GROMACS .gro file of C-alpha atoms in nm:
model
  384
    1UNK     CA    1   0.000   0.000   0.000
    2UNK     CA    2   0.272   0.235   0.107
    3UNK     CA    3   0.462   0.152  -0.209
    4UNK     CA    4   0.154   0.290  -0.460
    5UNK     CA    5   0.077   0.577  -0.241
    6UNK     CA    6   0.469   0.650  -0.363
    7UNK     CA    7   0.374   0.625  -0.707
    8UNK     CA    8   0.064   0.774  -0.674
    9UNK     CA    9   0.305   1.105  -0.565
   10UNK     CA   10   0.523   1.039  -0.761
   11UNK     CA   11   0.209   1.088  -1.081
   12UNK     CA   12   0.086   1.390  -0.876
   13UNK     CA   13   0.475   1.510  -0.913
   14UNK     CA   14   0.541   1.448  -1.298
   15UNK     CA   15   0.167   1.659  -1.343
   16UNK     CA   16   0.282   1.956  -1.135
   17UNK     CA   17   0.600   1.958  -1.285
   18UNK     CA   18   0.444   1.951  -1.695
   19UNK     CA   19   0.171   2.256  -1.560
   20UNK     CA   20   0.480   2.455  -1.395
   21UNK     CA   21   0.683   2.439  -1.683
   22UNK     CA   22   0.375   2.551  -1.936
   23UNK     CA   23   0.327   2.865  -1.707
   24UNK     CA   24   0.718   2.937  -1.690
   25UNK     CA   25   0.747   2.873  -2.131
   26UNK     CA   26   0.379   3.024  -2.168
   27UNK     CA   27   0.503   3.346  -1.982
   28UNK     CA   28   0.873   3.375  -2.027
   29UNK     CA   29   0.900   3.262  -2.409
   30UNK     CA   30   0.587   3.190  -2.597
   31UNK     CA   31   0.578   3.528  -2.864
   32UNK     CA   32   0.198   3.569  -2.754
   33UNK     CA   33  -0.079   3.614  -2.510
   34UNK     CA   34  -0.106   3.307  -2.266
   35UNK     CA   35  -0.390   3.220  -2.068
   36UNK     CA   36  -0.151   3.100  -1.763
   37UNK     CA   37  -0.362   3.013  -1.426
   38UNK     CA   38  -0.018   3.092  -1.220
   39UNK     CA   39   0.046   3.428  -1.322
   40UNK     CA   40  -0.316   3.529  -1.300
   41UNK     CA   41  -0.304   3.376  -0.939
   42UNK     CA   42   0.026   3.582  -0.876
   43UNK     CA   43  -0.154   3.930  -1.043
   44UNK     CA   44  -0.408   3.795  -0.815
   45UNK     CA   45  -0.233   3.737  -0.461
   46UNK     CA   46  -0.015   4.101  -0.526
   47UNK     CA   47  -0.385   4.258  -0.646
   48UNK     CA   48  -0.540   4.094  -0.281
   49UNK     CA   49  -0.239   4.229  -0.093
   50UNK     CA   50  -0.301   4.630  -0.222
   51UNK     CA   51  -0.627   4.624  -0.217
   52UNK     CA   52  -0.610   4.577   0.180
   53UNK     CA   53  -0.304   4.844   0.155
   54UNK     CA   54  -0.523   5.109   0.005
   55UNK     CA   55  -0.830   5.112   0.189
   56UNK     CA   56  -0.723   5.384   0.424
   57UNK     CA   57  -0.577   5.627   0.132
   58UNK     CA   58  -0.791   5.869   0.037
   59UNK     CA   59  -0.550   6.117  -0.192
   60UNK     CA   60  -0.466   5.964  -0.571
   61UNK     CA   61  -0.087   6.057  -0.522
   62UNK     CA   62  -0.079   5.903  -0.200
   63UNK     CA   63  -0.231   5.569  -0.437
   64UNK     CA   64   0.049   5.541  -0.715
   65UNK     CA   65   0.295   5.567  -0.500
   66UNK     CA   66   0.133   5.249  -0.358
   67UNK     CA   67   0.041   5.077  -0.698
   68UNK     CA   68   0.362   5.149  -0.810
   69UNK     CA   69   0.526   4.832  -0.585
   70UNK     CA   70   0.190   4.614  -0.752
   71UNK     CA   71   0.337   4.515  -1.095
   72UNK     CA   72   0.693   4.422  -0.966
   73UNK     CA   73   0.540   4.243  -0.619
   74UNK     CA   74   0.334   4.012  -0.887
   75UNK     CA   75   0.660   3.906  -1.077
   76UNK     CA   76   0.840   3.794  -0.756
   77UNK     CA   77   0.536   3.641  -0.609
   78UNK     CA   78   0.499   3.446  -0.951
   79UNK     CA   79   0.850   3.395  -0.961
   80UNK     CA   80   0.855   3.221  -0.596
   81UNK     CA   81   0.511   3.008  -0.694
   82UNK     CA   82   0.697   2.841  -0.964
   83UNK     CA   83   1.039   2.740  -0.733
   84UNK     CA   84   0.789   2.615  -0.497
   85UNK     CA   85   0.615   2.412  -0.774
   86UNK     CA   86   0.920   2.297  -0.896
   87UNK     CA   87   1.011   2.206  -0.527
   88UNK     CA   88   0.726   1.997  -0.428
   89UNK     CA   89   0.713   1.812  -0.808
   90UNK     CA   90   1.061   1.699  -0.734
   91UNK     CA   91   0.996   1.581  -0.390
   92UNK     CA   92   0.710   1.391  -0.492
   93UNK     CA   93   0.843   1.225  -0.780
   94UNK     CA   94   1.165   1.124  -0.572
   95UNK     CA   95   0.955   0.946  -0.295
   96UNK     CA   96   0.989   0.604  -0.452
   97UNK     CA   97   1.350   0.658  -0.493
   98UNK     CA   98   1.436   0.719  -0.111
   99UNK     CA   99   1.260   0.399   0.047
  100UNK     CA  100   0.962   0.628   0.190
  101UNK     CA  101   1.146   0.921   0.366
  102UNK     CA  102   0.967   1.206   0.264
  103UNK     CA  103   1.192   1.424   0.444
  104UNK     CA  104   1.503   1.323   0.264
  105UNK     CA  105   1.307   1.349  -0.023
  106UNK     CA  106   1.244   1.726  -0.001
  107UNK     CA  107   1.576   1.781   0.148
  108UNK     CA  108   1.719   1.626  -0.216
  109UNK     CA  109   1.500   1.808  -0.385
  110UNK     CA  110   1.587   2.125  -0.245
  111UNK     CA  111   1.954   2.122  -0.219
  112UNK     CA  112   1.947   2.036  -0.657
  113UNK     CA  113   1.651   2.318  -0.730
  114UNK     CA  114   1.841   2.576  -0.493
  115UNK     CA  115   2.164   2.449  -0.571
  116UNK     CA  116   2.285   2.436  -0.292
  117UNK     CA  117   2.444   2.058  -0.282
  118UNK     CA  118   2.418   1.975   0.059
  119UNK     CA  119   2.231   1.657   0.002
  120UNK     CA  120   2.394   1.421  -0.301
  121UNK     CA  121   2.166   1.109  -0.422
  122UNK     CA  122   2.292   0.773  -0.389
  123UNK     CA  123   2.131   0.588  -0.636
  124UNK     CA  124   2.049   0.640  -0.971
  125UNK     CA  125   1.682   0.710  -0.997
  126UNK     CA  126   1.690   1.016  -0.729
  127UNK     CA  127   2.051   1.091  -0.909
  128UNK     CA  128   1.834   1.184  -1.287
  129UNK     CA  129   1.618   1.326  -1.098
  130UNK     CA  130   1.834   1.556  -0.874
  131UNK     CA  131   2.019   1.652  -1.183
  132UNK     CA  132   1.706   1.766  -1.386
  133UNK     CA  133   1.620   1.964  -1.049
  134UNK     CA  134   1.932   2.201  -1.056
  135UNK     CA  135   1.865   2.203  -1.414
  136UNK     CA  136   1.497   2.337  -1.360
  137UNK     CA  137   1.643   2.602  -1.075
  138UNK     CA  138   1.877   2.740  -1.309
  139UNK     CA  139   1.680   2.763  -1.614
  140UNK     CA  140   1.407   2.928  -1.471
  141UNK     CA  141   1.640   3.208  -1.271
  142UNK     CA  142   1.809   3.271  -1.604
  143UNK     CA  143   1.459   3.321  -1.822
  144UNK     CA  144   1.381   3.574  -1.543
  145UNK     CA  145   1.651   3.729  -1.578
  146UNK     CA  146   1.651   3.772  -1.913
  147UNK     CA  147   1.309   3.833  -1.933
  148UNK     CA  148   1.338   4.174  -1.715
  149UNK     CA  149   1.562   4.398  -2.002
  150UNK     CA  150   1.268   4.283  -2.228
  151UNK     CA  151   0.965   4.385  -2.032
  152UNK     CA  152   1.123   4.672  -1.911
  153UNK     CA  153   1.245   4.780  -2.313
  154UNK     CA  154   0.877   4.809  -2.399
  155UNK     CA  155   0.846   4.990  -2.088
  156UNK     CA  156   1.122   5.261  -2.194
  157UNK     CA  157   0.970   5.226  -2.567
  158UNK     CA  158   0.609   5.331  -2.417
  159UNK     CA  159   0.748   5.590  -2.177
  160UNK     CA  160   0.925   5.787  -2.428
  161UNK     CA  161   0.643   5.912  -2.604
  162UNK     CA  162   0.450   5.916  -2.337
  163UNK     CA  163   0.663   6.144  -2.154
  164UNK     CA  164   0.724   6.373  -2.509
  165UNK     CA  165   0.353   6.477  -2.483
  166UNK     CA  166   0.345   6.625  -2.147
  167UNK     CA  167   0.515   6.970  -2.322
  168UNK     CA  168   0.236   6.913  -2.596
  169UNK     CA  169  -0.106   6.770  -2.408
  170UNK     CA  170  -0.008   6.851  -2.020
  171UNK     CA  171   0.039   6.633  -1.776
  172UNK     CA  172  -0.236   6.460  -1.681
  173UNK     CA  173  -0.271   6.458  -2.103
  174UNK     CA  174  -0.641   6.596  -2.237
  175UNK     CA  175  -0.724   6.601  -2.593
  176UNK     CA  176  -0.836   6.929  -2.617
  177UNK     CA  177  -0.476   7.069  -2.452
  178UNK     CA  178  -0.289   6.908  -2.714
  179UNK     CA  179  -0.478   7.117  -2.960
  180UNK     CA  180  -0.483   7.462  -2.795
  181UNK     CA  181  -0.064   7.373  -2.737
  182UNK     CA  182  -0.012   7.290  -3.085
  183UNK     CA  183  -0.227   7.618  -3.139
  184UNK     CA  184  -0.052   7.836  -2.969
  185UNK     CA  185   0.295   7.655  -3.032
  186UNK     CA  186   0.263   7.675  -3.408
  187UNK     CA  187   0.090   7.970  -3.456
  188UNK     CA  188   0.242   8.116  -3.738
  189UNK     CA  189   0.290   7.810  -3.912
  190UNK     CA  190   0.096   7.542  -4.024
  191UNK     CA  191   0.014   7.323  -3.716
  192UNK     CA  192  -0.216   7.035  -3.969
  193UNK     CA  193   0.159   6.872  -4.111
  194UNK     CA  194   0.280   6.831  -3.733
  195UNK     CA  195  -0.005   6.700  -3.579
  196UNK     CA  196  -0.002   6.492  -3.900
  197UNK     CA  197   0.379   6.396  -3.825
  198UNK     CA  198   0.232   6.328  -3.398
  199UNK     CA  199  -0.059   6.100  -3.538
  200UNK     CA  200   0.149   5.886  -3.729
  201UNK     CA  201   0.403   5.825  -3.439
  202UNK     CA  202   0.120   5.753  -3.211
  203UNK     CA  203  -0.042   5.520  -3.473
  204UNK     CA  204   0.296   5.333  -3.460
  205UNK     CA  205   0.348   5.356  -3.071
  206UNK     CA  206  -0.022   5.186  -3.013
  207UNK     CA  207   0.102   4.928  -3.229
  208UNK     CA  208   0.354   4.847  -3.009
  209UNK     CA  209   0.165   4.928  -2.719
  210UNK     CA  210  -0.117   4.648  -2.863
  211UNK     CA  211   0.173   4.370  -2.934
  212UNK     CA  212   0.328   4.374  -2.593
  213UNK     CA  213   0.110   4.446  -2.359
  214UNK     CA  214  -0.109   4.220  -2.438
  215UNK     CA  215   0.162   3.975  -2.441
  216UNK     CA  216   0.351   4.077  -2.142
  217UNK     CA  217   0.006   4.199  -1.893
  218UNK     CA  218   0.255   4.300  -1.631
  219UNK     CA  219   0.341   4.622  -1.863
  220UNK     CA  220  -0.044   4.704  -1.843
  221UNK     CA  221  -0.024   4.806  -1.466
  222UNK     CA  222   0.368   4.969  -1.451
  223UNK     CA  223   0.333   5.290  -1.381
  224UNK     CA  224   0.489   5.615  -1.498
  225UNK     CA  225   0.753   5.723  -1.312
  226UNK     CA  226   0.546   6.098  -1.303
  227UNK     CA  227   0.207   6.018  -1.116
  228UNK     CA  228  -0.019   6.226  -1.383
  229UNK     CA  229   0.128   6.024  -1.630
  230UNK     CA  230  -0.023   5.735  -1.794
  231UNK     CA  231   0.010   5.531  -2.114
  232UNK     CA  232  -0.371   5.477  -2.126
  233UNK     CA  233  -0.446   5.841  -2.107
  234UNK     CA  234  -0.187   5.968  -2.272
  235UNK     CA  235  -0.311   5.796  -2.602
  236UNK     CA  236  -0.692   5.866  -2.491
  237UNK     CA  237  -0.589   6.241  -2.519
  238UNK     CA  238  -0.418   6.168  -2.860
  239UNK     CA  239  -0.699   5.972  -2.994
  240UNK     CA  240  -0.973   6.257  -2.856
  241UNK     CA  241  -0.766   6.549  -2.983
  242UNK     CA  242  -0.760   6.354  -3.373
  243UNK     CA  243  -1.161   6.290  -3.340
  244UNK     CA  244  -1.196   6.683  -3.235
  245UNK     CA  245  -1.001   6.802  -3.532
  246UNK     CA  246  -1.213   6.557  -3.728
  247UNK     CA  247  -1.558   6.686  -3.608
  248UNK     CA  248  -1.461   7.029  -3.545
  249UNK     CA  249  -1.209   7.139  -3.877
  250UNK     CA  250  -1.216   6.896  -4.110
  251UNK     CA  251  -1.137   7.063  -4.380
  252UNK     CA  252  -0.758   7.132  -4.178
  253UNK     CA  253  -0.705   6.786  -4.063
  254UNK     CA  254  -0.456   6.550  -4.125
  255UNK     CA  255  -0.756   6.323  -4.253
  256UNK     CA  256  -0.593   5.963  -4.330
  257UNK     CA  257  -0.348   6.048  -4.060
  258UNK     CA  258  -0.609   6.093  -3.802
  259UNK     CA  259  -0.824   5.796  -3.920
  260UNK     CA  260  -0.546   5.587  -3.906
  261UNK     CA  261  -0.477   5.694  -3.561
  262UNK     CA  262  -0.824   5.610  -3.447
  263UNK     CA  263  -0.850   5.278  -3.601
  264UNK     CA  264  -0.509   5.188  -3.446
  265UNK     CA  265  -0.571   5.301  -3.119
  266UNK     CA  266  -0.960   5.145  -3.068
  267UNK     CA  267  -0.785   4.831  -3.173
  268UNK     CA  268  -0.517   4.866  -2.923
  269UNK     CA  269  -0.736   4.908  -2.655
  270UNK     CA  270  -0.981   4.608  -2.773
  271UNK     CA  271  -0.646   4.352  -2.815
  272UNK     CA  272  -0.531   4.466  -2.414
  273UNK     CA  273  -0.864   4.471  -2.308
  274UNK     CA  274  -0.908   4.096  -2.492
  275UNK     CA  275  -0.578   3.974  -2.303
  276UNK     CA  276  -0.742   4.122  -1.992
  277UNK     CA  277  -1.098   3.956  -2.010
  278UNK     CA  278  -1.246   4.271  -2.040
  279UNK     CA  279  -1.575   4.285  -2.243
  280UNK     CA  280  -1.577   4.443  -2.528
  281UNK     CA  281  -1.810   4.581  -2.794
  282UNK     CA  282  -1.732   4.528  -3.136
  283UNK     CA  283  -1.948   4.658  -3.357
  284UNK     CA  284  -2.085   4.965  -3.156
  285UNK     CA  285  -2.386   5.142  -3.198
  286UNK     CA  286  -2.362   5.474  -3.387
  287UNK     CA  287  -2.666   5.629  -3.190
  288UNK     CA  288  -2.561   5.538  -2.844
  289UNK     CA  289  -2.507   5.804  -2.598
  290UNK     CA  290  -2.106   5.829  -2.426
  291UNK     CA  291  -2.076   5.896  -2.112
  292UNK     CA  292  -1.881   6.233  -2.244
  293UNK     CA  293  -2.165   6.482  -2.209
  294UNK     CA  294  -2.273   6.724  -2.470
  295UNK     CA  295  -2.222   7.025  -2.221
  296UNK     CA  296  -1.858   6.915  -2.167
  297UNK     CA  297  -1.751   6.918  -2.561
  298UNK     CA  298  -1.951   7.220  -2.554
  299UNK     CA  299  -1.712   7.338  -2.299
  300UNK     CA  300  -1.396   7.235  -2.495
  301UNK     CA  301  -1.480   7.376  -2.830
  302UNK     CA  302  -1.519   7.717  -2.627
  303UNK     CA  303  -1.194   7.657  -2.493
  304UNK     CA  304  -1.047   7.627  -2.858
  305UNK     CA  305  -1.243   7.932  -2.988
  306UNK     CA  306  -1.098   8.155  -2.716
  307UNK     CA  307  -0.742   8.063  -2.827
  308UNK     CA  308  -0.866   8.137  -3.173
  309UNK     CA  309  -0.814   7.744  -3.311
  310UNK     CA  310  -0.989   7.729  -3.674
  311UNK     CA  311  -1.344   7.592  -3.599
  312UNK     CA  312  -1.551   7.503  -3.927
  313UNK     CA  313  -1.846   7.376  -3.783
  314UNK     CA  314  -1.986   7.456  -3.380
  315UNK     CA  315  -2.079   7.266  -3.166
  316UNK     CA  316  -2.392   7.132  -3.250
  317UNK     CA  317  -2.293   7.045  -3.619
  318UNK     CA  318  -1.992   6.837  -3.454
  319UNK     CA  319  -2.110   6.659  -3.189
  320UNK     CA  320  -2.293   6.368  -3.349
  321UNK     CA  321  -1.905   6.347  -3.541
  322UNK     CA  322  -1.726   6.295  -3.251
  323UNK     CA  323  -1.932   6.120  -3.042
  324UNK     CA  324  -1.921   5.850  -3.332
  325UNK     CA  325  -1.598   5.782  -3.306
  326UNK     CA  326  -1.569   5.823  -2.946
  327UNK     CA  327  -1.801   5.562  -2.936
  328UNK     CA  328  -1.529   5.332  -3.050
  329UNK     CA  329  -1.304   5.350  -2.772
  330UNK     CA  330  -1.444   5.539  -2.507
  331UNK     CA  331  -1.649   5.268  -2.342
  332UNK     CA  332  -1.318   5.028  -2.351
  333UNK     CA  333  -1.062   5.278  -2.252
  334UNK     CA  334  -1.314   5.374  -1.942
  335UNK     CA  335  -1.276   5.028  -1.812
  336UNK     CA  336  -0.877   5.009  -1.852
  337UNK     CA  337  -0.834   5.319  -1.658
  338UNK     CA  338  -1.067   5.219  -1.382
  339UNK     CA  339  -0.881   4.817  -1.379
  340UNK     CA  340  -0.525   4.990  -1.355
  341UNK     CA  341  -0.633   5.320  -1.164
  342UNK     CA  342  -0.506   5.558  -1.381
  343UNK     CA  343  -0.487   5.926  -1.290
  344UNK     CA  344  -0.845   6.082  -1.283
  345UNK     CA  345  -0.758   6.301  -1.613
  346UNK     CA  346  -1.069   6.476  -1.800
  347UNK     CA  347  -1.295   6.254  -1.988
  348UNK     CA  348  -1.153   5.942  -1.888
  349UNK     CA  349  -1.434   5.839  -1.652
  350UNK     CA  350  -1.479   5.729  -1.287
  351UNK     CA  351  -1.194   5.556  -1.064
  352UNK     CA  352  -1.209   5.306  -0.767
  353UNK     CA  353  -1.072   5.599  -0.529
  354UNK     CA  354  -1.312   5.884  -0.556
  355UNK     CA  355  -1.102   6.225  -0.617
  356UNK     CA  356  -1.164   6.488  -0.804
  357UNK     CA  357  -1.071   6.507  -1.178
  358UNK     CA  358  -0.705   6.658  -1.254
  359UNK     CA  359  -0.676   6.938  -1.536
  360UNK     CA  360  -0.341   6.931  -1.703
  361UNK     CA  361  -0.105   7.183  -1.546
  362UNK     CA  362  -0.043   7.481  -1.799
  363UNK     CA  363   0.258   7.665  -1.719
  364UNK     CA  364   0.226   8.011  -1.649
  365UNK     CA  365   0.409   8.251  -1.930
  366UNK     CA  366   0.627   8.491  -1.786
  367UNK     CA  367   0.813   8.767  -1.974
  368UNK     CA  368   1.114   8.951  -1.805
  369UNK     CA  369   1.036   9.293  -1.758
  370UNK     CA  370   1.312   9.460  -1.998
  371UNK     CA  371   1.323   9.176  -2.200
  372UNK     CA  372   1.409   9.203  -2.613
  373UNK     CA  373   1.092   9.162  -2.851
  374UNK     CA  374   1.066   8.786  -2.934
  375UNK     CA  375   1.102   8.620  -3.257
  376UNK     CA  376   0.737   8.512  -3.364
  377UNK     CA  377   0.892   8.216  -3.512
  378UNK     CA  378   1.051   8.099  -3.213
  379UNK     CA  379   0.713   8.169  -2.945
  380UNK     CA  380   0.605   7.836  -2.849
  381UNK     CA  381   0.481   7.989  -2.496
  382UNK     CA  382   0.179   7.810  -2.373
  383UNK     CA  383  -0.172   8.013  -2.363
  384UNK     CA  384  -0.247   8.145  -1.971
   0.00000   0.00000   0.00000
């Protein structure tokens, strides 16, 4: 009896060792998303952890410092679920091999994962498997470690454009800054070929932004190292401020650019959100209402007249416009920044910690007093 309750481990061993290694090759090396039980437990635990953390925190800078330890807590608890995976598949599979000592059969099995070599095998089941153990230890610790310079690349990647529209779309980013900036940056030349020139980069960035983080999820809840920045609002602003010029000047827009952009970026969001198991609408309605209200477009097209942007059409005419292709993303992109707590930026929607929306900090313009008249060409001072 004792001998096939051995075996019976031993089974139990060789099945925890074949699911470990799919979660470690499904995370660490397979080129696409991987619906892996193990990290999502580990996302899960680290998730479990700060939501007890946060409960008394009632200010949203106060938060991301917080949720900034979340992303890197849920590698190393994943990391230390698979070693002790790997530790008690060993053990279990070298119980008939050590005449029914389980305790020498955990001790071999950690001294070969850890490496450690305090405990050699004497015979030459345990020896195979001891060996494959400090195999298993070391391979994993190395596909960590070079799985870090690639996560954290797409990080840098992201962050770099991210980081390039705070002078352009403030910081937290709003669609409608980014055009009264560009406005008042630009305003003697013609501002359509630059945000042209923005839209394409941002059409390629979402690509990227679409490939890897819905391969690597981890990347979806890194912060910024600035707490009003964010990856998912920053390209919410970008996307908002291409649908405005659409609606509001179309006749001035970089049409195909700002199409593109659109397309790209509602399909970024669906693939993450996807990845994430976050429903999502397809085929949207063209006469459903957003959550955007008509009073606060209203709002922002006033905003652009006073800066004296080029407005074919008011508000009225462009409204049903944008809220069409709002439509698109809007519902989607509301749900990603209320799952990763994004900073509560204009028109992004409602957060888990109630705060009060953040407008993007203008800086003030300030002129010495005896200072020599300015080159037109060169005034790229920000409206105040």
């Amino acid at each position: 009896m004792a001998e096939v309750v051995r075996w019976v481990g031993f089974s139990a061993g060789v099945l925890i060792l074949v699911w470990t290694w799919t979660s470690v090759i499904g995370a660490l090396i397979v080129p696409r998303q991987h619906k892996d039980r193990l990290s999502a437990g580990a996302a899960l635990a680290a998730k479990g952890v700060f939501s007890l953390a946060r409960r008394p925190i009632r200010t949203y800078r106060r938060l991301d410092r917080l949720l900034a330890w979340q992303a890197p807590m849920s590698l190393f608890i994943r990391l230390g679920m698979w070693m002790m995976l790997f530790y008690l598949s060993f053990a279990l599979m070298l119980l008939p091999f050590v005449q029914g000592q389980p305790g020498r059969a955990f001790s071999e099995a950690g001294s070969a994962l850890f490496t450690l070599g305090y405990a050699p095998p004497d015979e030459l089941g345990n020896t195979l498997l001891v060996y494959s153990a400090a195999f298993t230890g070391l391979v994993v610790i190395a596909l960590q470690i070079g799985y870090l310079p690639t996560l954290y690349a797409a990080f840098n990647r992201r962050e770099s454009e991210v980081t390039l529209l705070v002078s352009r779309a403030g910081s937290p980013a709003w669609g409608p800054e980014l055009l009264v900036r560009t406005r008042f940056g630009l305003s003697t030349v013609d501002s359509t070929a630059e945000l042209g020139t923005l839209y394409g980069t941002w059409e390629r960035w979402a690509a990227d932004v679409a490939e890897s983080h819905s391969t690597y999820l981890t990347l979806c809840t890194l912060r910024s190292p600035l707490p009003e920045s964010n990856w998912l609002i920053a390209l919410l602003s970008v996307m908002d401020s291409a649908a405005l010029q659409l609606s509001l000047s179309p006749g001035t827009a970089p049409t195909l650019r700002a199409r593109l952009l659109l397309r790209m970026g509602f399909s970024c969001l669906n693939q993450i959100a996807h990845a994430l198991s976050i429903p999502v609408v397809e085929d949207v309605d063209p006469d459903a209402k957003t959550e955007l209200t008509f009073a606060e477009f209203q709002e922002a097209v006033k905003m652009l007249k006073s800066v004296g942007y080029p407005v074919e059409h008011s508000a009225e005419q462009a409204w049903p416009h944008f809220r069409g292709w709002r439509l698109n993303y809007e519902g989607v992109a509301y749900r990603l920044a209320y799952l990763i707590d994004a900073p509560p930026a204009l028109w992004s929607g409602t957060r888990r910690l109630v705060t009060p929306q953040i407008p993007p900090k203008r800086p003030t313009n300030r002129v010495a007093s005896e200072a020599e008249p300015e080159d037109p060409q060169l005034d790229i001072r920000g409206p105040e």
